[in-house]
XYZ file of C-alpha atoms in Angstrom:
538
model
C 155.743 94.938 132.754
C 153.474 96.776 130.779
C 150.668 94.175 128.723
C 148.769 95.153 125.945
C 145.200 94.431 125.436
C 143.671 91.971 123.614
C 142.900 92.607 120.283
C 139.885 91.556 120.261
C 138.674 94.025 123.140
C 140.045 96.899 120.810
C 137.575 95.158 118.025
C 134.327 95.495 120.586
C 135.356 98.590 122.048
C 135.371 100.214 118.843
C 132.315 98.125 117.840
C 130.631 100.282 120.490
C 132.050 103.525 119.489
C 130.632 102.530 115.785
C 127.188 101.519 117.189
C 127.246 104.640 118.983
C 127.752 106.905 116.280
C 125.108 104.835 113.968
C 123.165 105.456 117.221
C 123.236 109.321 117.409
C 122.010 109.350 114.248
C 118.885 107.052 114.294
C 120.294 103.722 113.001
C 120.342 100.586 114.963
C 123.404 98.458 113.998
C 121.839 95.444 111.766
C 124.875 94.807 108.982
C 128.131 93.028 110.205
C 131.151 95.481 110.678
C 133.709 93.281 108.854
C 135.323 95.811 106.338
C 138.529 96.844 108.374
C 139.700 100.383 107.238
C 142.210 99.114 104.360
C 139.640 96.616 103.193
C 137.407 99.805 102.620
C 139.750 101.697 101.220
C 140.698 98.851 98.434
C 136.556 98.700 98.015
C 136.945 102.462 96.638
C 140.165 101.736 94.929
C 138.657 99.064 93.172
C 135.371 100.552 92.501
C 136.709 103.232 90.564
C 138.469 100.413 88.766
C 140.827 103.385 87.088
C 142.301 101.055 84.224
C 139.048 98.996 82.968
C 137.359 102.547 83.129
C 140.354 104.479 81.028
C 139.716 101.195 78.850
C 135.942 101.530 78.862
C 135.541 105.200 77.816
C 138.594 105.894 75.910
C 136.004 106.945 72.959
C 135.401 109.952 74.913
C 139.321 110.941 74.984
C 140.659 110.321 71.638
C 138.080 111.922 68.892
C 138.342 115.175 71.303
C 141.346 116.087 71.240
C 143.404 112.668 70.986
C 146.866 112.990 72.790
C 146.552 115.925 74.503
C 142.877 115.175 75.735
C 144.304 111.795 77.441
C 147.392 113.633 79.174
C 146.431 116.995 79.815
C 143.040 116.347 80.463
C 143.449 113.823 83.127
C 145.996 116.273 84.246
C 143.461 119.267 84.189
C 140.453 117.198 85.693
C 142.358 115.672 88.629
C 142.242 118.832 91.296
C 138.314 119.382 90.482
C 137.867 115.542 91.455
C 140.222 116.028 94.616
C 137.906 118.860 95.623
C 134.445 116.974 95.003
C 136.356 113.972 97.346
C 137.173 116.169 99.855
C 133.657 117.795 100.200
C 132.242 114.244 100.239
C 134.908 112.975 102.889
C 133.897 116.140 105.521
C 130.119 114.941 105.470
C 130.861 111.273 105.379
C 133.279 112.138 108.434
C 130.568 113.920 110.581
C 127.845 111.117 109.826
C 128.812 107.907 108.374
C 125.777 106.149 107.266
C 124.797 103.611 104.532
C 122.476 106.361 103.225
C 124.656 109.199 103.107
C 123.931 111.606 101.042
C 120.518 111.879 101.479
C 120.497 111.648 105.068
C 123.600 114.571 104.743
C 120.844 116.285 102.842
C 118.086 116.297 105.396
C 120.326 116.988 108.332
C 121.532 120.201 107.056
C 118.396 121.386 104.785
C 115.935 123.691 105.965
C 112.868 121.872 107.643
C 110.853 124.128 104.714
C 112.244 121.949 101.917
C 114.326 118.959 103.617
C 112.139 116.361 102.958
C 111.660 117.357 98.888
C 115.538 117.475 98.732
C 116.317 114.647 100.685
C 113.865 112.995 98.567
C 115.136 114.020 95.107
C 119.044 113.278 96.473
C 117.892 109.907 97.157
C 116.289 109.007 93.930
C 119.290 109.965 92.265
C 121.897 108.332 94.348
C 119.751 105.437 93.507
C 119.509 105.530 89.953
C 123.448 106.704 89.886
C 124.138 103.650 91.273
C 122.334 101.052 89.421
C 122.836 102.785 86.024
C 126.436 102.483 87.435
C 126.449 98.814 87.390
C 124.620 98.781 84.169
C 127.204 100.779 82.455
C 129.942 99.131 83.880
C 128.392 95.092 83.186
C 127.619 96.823 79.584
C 131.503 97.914 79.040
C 132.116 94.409 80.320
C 130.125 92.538 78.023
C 131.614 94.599 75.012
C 135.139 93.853 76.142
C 134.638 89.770 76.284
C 132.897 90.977 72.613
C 136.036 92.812 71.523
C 138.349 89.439 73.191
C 136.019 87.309 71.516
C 136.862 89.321 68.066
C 140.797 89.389 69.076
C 140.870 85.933 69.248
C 139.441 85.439 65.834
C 141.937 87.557 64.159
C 139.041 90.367 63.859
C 136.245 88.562 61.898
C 133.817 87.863 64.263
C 131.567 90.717 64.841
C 129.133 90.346 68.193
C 125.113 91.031 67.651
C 123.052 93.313 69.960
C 121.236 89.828 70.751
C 124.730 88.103 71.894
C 125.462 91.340 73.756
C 122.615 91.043 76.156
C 123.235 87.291 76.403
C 126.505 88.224 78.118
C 125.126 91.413 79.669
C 122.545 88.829 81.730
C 125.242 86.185 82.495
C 127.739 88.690 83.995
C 125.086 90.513 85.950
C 123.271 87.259 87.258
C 126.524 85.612 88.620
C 127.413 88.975 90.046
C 123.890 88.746 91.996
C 124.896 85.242 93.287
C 128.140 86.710 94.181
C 127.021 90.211 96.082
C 124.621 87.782 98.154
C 127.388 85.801 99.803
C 128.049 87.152 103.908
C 129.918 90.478 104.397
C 132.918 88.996 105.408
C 133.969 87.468 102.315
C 133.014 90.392 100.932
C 135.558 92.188 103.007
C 138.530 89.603 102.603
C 138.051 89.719 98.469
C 138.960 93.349 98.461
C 142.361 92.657 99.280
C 142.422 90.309 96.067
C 140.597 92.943 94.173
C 143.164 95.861 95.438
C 146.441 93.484 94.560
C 145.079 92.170 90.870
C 144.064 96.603 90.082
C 147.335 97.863 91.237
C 149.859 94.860 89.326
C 147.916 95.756 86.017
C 147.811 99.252 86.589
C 151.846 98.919 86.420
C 151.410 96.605 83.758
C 150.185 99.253 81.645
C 152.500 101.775 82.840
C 155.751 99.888 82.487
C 155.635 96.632 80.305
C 153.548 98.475 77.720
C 156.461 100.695 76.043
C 158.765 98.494 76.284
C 156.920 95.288 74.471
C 155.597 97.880 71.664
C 157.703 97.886 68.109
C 159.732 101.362 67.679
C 157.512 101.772 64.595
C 154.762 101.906 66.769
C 155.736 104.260 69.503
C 155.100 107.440 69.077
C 157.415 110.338 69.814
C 157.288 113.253 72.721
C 156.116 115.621 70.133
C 152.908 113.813 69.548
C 152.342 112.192 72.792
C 152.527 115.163 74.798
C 151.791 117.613 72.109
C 149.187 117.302 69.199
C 145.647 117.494 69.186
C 143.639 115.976 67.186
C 139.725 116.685 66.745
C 137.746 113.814 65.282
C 134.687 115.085 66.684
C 133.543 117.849 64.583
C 133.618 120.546 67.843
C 135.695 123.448 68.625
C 138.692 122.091 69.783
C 138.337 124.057 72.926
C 134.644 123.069 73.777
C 136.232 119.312 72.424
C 138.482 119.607 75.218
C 136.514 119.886 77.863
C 134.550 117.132 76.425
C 137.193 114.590 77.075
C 136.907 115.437 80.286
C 134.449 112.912 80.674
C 136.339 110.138 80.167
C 138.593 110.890 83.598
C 134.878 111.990 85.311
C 133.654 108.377 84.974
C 137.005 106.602 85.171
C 137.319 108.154 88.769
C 134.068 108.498 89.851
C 131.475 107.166 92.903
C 133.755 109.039 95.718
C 130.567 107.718 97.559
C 131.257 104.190 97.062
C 132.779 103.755 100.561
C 130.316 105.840 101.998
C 127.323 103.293 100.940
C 129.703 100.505 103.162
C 129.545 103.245 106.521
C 127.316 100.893 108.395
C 129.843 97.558 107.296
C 133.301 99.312 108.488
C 135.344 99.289 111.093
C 135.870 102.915 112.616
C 133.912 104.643 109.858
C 133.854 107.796 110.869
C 137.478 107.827 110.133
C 138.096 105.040 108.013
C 135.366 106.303 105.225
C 136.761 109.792 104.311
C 140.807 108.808 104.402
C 139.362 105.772 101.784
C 137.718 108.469 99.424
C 140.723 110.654 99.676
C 143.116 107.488 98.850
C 141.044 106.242 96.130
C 140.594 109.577 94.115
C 144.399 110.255 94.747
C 146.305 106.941 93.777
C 143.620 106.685 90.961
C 144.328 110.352 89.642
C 148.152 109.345 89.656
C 148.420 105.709 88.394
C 145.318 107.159 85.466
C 147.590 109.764 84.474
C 150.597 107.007 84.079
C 148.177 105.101 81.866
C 147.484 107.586 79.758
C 150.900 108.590 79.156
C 151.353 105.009 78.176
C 149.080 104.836 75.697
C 149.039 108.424 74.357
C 153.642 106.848 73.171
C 152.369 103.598 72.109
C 149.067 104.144 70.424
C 150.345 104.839 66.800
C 149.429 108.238 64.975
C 145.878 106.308 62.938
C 143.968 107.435 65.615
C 140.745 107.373 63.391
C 142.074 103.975 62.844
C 142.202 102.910 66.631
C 138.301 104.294 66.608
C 137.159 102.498 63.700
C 139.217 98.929 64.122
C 136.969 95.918 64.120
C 137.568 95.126 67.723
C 135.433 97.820 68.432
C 137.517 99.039 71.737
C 139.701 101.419 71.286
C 142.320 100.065 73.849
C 142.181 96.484 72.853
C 143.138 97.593 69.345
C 146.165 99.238 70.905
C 147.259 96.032 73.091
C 146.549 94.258 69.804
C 149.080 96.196 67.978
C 151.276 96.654 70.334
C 151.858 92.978 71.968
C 150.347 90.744 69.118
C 147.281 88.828 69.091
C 148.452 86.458 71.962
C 149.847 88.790 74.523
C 147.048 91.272 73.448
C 144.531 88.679 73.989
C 146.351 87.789 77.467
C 146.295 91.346 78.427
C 143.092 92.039 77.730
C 141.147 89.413 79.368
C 143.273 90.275 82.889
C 141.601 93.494 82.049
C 138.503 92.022 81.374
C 138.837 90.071 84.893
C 139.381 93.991 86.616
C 136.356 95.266 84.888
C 134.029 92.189 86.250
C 135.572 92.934 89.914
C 134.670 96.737 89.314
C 130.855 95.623 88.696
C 131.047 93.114 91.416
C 131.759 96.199 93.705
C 129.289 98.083 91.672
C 126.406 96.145 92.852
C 127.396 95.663 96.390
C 127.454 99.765 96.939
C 124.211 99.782 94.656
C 122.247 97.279 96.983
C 123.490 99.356 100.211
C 122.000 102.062 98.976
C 118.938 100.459 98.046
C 118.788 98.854 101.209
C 119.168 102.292 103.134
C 116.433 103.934 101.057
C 114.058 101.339 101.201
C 114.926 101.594 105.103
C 113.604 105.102 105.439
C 110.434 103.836 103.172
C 110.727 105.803 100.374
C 111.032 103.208 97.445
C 108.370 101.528 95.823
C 107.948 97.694 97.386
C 110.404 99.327 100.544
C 108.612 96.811 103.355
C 110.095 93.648 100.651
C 113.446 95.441 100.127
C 114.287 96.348 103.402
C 114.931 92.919 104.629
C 118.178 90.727 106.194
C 118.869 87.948 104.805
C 118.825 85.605 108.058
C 122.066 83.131 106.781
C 124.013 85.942 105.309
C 122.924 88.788 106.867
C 123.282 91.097 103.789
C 120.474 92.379 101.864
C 119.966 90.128 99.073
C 116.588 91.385 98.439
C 117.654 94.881 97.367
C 120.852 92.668 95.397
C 118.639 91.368 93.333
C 116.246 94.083 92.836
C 118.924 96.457 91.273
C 120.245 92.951 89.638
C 116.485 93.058 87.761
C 116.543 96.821 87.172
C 119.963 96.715 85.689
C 118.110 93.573 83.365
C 116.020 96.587 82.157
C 118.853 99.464 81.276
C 120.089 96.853 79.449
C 117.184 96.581 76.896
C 118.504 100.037 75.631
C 121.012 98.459 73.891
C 118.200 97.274 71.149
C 117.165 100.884 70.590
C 120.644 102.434 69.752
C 124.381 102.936 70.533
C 124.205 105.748 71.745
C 121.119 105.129 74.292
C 123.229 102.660 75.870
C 126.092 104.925 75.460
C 124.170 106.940 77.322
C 124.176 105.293 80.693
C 127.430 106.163 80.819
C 126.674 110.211 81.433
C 123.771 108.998 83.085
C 125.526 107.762 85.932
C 127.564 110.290 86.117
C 125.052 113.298 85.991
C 122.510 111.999 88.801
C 125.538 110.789 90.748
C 126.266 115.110 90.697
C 122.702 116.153 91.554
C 123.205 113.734 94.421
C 126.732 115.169 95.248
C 126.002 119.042 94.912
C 122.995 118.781 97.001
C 124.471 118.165 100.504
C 127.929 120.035 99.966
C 125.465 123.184 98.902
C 122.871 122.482 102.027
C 125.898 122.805 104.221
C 126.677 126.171 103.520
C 123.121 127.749 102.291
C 120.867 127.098 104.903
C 121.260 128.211 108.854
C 122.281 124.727 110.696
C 124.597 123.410 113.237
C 127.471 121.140 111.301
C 129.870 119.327 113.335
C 133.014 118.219 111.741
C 133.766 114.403 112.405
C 137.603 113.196 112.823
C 138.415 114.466 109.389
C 137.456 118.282 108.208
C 138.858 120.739 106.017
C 138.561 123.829 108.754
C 139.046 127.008 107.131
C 139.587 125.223 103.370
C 135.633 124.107 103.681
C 133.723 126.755 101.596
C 136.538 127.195 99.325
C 136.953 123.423 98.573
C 133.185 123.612 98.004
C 132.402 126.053 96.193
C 135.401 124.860 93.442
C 133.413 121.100 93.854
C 130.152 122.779 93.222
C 130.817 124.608 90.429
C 132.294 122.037 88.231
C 129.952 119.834 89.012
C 127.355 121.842 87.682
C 129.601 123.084 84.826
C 129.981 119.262 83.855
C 126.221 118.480 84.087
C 125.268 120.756 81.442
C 128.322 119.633 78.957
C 127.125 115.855 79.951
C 123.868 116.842 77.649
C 125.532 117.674 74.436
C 126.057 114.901 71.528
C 129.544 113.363 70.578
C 129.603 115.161 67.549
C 127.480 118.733 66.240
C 126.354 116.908 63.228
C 123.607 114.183 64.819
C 121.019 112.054 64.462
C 117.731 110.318 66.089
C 119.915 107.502 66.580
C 123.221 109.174 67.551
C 121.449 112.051 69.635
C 123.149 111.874 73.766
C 119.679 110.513 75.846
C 121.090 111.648 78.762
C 118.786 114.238 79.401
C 115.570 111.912 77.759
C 116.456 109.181 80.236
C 117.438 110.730 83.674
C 114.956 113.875 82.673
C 112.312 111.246 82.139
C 113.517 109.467 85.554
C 113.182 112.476 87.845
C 110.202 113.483 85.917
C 108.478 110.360 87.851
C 110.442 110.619 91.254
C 109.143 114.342 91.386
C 105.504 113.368 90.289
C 105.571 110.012 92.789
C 106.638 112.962 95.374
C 103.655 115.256 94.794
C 101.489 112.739 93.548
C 97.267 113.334 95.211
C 96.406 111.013 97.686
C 99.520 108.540 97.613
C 102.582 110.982 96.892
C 105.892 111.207 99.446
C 104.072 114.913 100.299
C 102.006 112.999 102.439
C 103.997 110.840 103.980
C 107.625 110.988 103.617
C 109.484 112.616 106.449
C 113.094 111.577 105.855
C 115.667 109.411 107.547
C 113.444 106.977 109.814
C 115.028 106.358 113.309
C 114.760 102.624 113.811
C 115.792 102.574 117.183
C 113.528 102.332 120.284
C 113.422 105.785 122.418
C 114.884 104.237 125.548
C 117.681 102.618 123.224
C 118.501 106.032 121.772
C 117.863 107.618 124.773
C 120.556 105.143 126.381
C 123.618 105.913 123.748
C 122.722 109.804 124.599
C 122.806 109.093 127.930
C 126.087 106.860 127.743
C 124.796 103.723 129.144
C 126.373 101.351 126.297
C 129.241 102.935 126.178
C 132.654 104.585 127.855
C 132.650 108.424 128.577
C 135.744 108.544 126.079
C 133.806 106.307 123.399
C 130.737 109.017 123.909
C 132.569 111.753 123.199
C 134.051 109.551 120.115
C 131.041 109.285 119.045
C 129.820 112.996 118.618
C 130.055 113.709 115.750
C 126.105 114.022 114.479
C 124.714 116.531 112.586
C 121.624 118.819 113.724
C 120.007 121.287 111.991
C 117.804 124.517 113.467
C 115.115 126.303 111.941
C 115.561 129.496 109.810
């Protein structure tokens, strides 16, 4: 009679394999490994929070081409965000660690210019991710504005001032929340996952058929007319809706931020980037169709309704002011989980930077909580910068509308860095569990490309005809940002130039030496666990 092993020596023998790994590449194990694989992948699932985003950006879609835009240009952006996700995945595969790409970038960089590069890839994973939970607390707070206005039949209009009231309550009792222990962490994905997928299909299905036939709109115009509100050349228009699927499915690197918290990363971390982008691209597309039949033909209408969110107007037609009021705040309730994740990824990040000593205050950041043992320093330091963002709110709509591109430009300069340091400079990559073989540089090269396509459309204004006011700050804000990581770099005396050599190993020579050597663990776990990445001079 054959007997199987305990479960629980499965759990420490691949404990060791995952220590090992963090091991080979300079990292001592000091965050709980309680994220199994699925409870990762529903982390990235739920991070790109696919229906609050398509709800949170739909301004981007429907002056730009209106129908066609929310079909077709999911449809056309979907493979270009497969490819990014499968660049990320090969790198997060061959060395999963909470500071990723960074650490991605240093390992494969030439020694002439690693530490620069490493050093501007971290500053802007950094800001990427806390201007990612600023932009997504921001969409939240305008959506409990836009309930707020359902409920009162449309006459109560929301003040900058009452804005950032709920802006600081939603981000503060996310802060409380984030610094709870990793394992509840880890068990709320599953609840996060479930309540993301049921109103995905919510959308999809009950939508059409609770709409009024005067309201639906036919094939013809769902899958067929553009419309340009915007004032651009409908092609150049075009690819400016693209933005709104770029931000509704973005932060592939969510899971990778979690590397040091899951079970069986190297695996586990790719296969939940993959899963995310692809069930997202599939389910967004559904939604769009959805709304692109049962949005009406006033589009400028939809824009300009009092509830000031383009979506909310259409549950409001569609369902009434009860069910749209029901439907919305479930929404509402996806978009608050989406931020929750937000700042969990953002203080990992944090955490690993400030690990490696290259942020301002890093010896106070890098810390363990002893009770929870999570970083609730770092929590609440993005918590407080994310305070800040907010503030642009009382300069302009479109500064704050700005975050929005902001994100999603650094979170490319941090992307496009590592994927191009893997094929430009002379080094020694070894594939993890998951790799492309062959498909590599092809895959790539396509990532690349539109990534830096995108970045330059992410500068232009909604509309040719702008203002002070309306003008896009993307490049005023991140330009600004990067101004002061560069000049913090070079800086006389004090700069990173002088003392910033990358990814700090943490672990004790004899330690590493010891995992190298095979001492901790099995022969078979060893060879599990090669799958670091070296670089040689060129």
């Amino acid at each position: 009679m054959v007997t199987r092993p305990p479960v629980t020596s499965k759990q420490h023998s691949q404990q060791g394999v995952d220590e090992a790994v963090l091991a080979k590449l300079g990292y001592k194990q000091e965050l709980r490994r309680e994220f199994t694989p699925l409870e990762v992948s529903g982390l990235a699932f739920s991070y790109t929070g696919v229906l609050p985003g398509i709800a949170s950006v739909l301004f981007y879609a429907i002056p730009n081409g209106g129908p066609v835009a929310m079909v077709w240009g999911w449809a056309v952006a979907g493979p270009f965000i497969m490819c990014i996700g499968l660049a990320m995945a090969e790198l997060a595969s061959a060395a999963p660690t909470s500071g990723g790409l960074y650490y991605w970038t240093y390992s494969l960089a030439s020694p002439r210019c690693r530490n620069f590069l490493s050093w501007i890839v971290g500053y802007s994973n950094t800001i990427q991710t806390i201007t990612g939970v600023a932009s997504v607390n921001w969409a939240c707070a305008i959506q409990i504005a836009a309930a707020i206005s359902i409920a009162s039949n449309q006459t109560y209009v929301t003040t900058n001032e009452q804005l950032y009231g709920i802006y600081t309550a939603l981000i503060l009792s996310h802060a409380v929340l984030v610094s709870l222990g990793t394992k509840v962490l880890a068990r709320l994905q599953r609840l996060y996952t479930f309540v993301n997928l049921c109103l995905c299909f919510t959308i999809i299905i009950a939508l059409p058929i609770a709409t009024p036939l005067k309201d639906r709109n036919s094939a013809s115009f769902a899958l067929g007319s553009f419309i340009n509100l915007a004032g651009w050349p409908s092609g150049f228009a075009f690819i400016l809706s693209f933005t709104a699927p770029l931000y509704s499915i973005g932060g592939y690197d969510a899971s990778v931020h979690m590397s040091e918290e899951a079970s069986n990363a190297a695996t586990a971390i790719p296969w939940a980037i993959i899963s995310s982008i692809a069930l997202s691209v599939v389910l967004g597309w559904g939604i769009n169709i959805s709304l692109a039949f049962c949005m009406g033909t006033d589009l400028r209408g939809v824009l300009n309704s009092p509830i000031g969110q383009p979506m909310a107007q259409i549950l409001y037609t569609s369902l009434g002011q009860k069910g749209g009021l029901a439907l919305w705040c479930l929404i509402i309730s996806t978009l608050y989980i989406v931020t929750s994740n937000s700042l969990l990824v953002g203080s990992r990040q944090t955490f690993a930077f400030a690990r490696d000593g290259a942020l301002p205050f890093s010896r106070y950041l890098y810390r363990i909580n002893g009770y929870t043992k999570t970083p609730v320093n770092t929590v609440w330091f993005d918590t407080a910068c994310v305070l800040v963002i907010g503030l642009l709110a009382f300069v302009s709509t479109a500064a704050i509308n700005a975050v929005f591109t902001i994100g999603l430009t650094a979170s490319y300069v941090s992307y496009i860095t590592p994927i191009t340091t893997r094929f430009a400079f002379k080094n020694d990559f070894k594939p993890g569990p998951f790799h492309l073989g062959k498909l590599s540089l092809p895959v790539a090269v396509i990532a690349v490309s539109s990534m830096v396509f995108m970045i330059i459309v992410f500068f232009f204004p909604s509309t040719p005809q702008t203002t002070v006011q309306e003008m896009n700050y993307t490049v005023v804000v991140l330009g600004g940002y990067m101004a002061l990581a560069i000049f913090w770099y070079y800086c006389p005396v004090y700069g990173g130039v002088h003392w910033f050599k990358g990814p700090v190993a943490n672990l004790t020579p004899s330690i590493t030496d010891a995992y190298r050597d095979g001492n901790f663990v099995s022969e078979k776990e060893q060879r599990d666990a090669e799958l670091s990445v070296s670089v040689v001079d060129v």
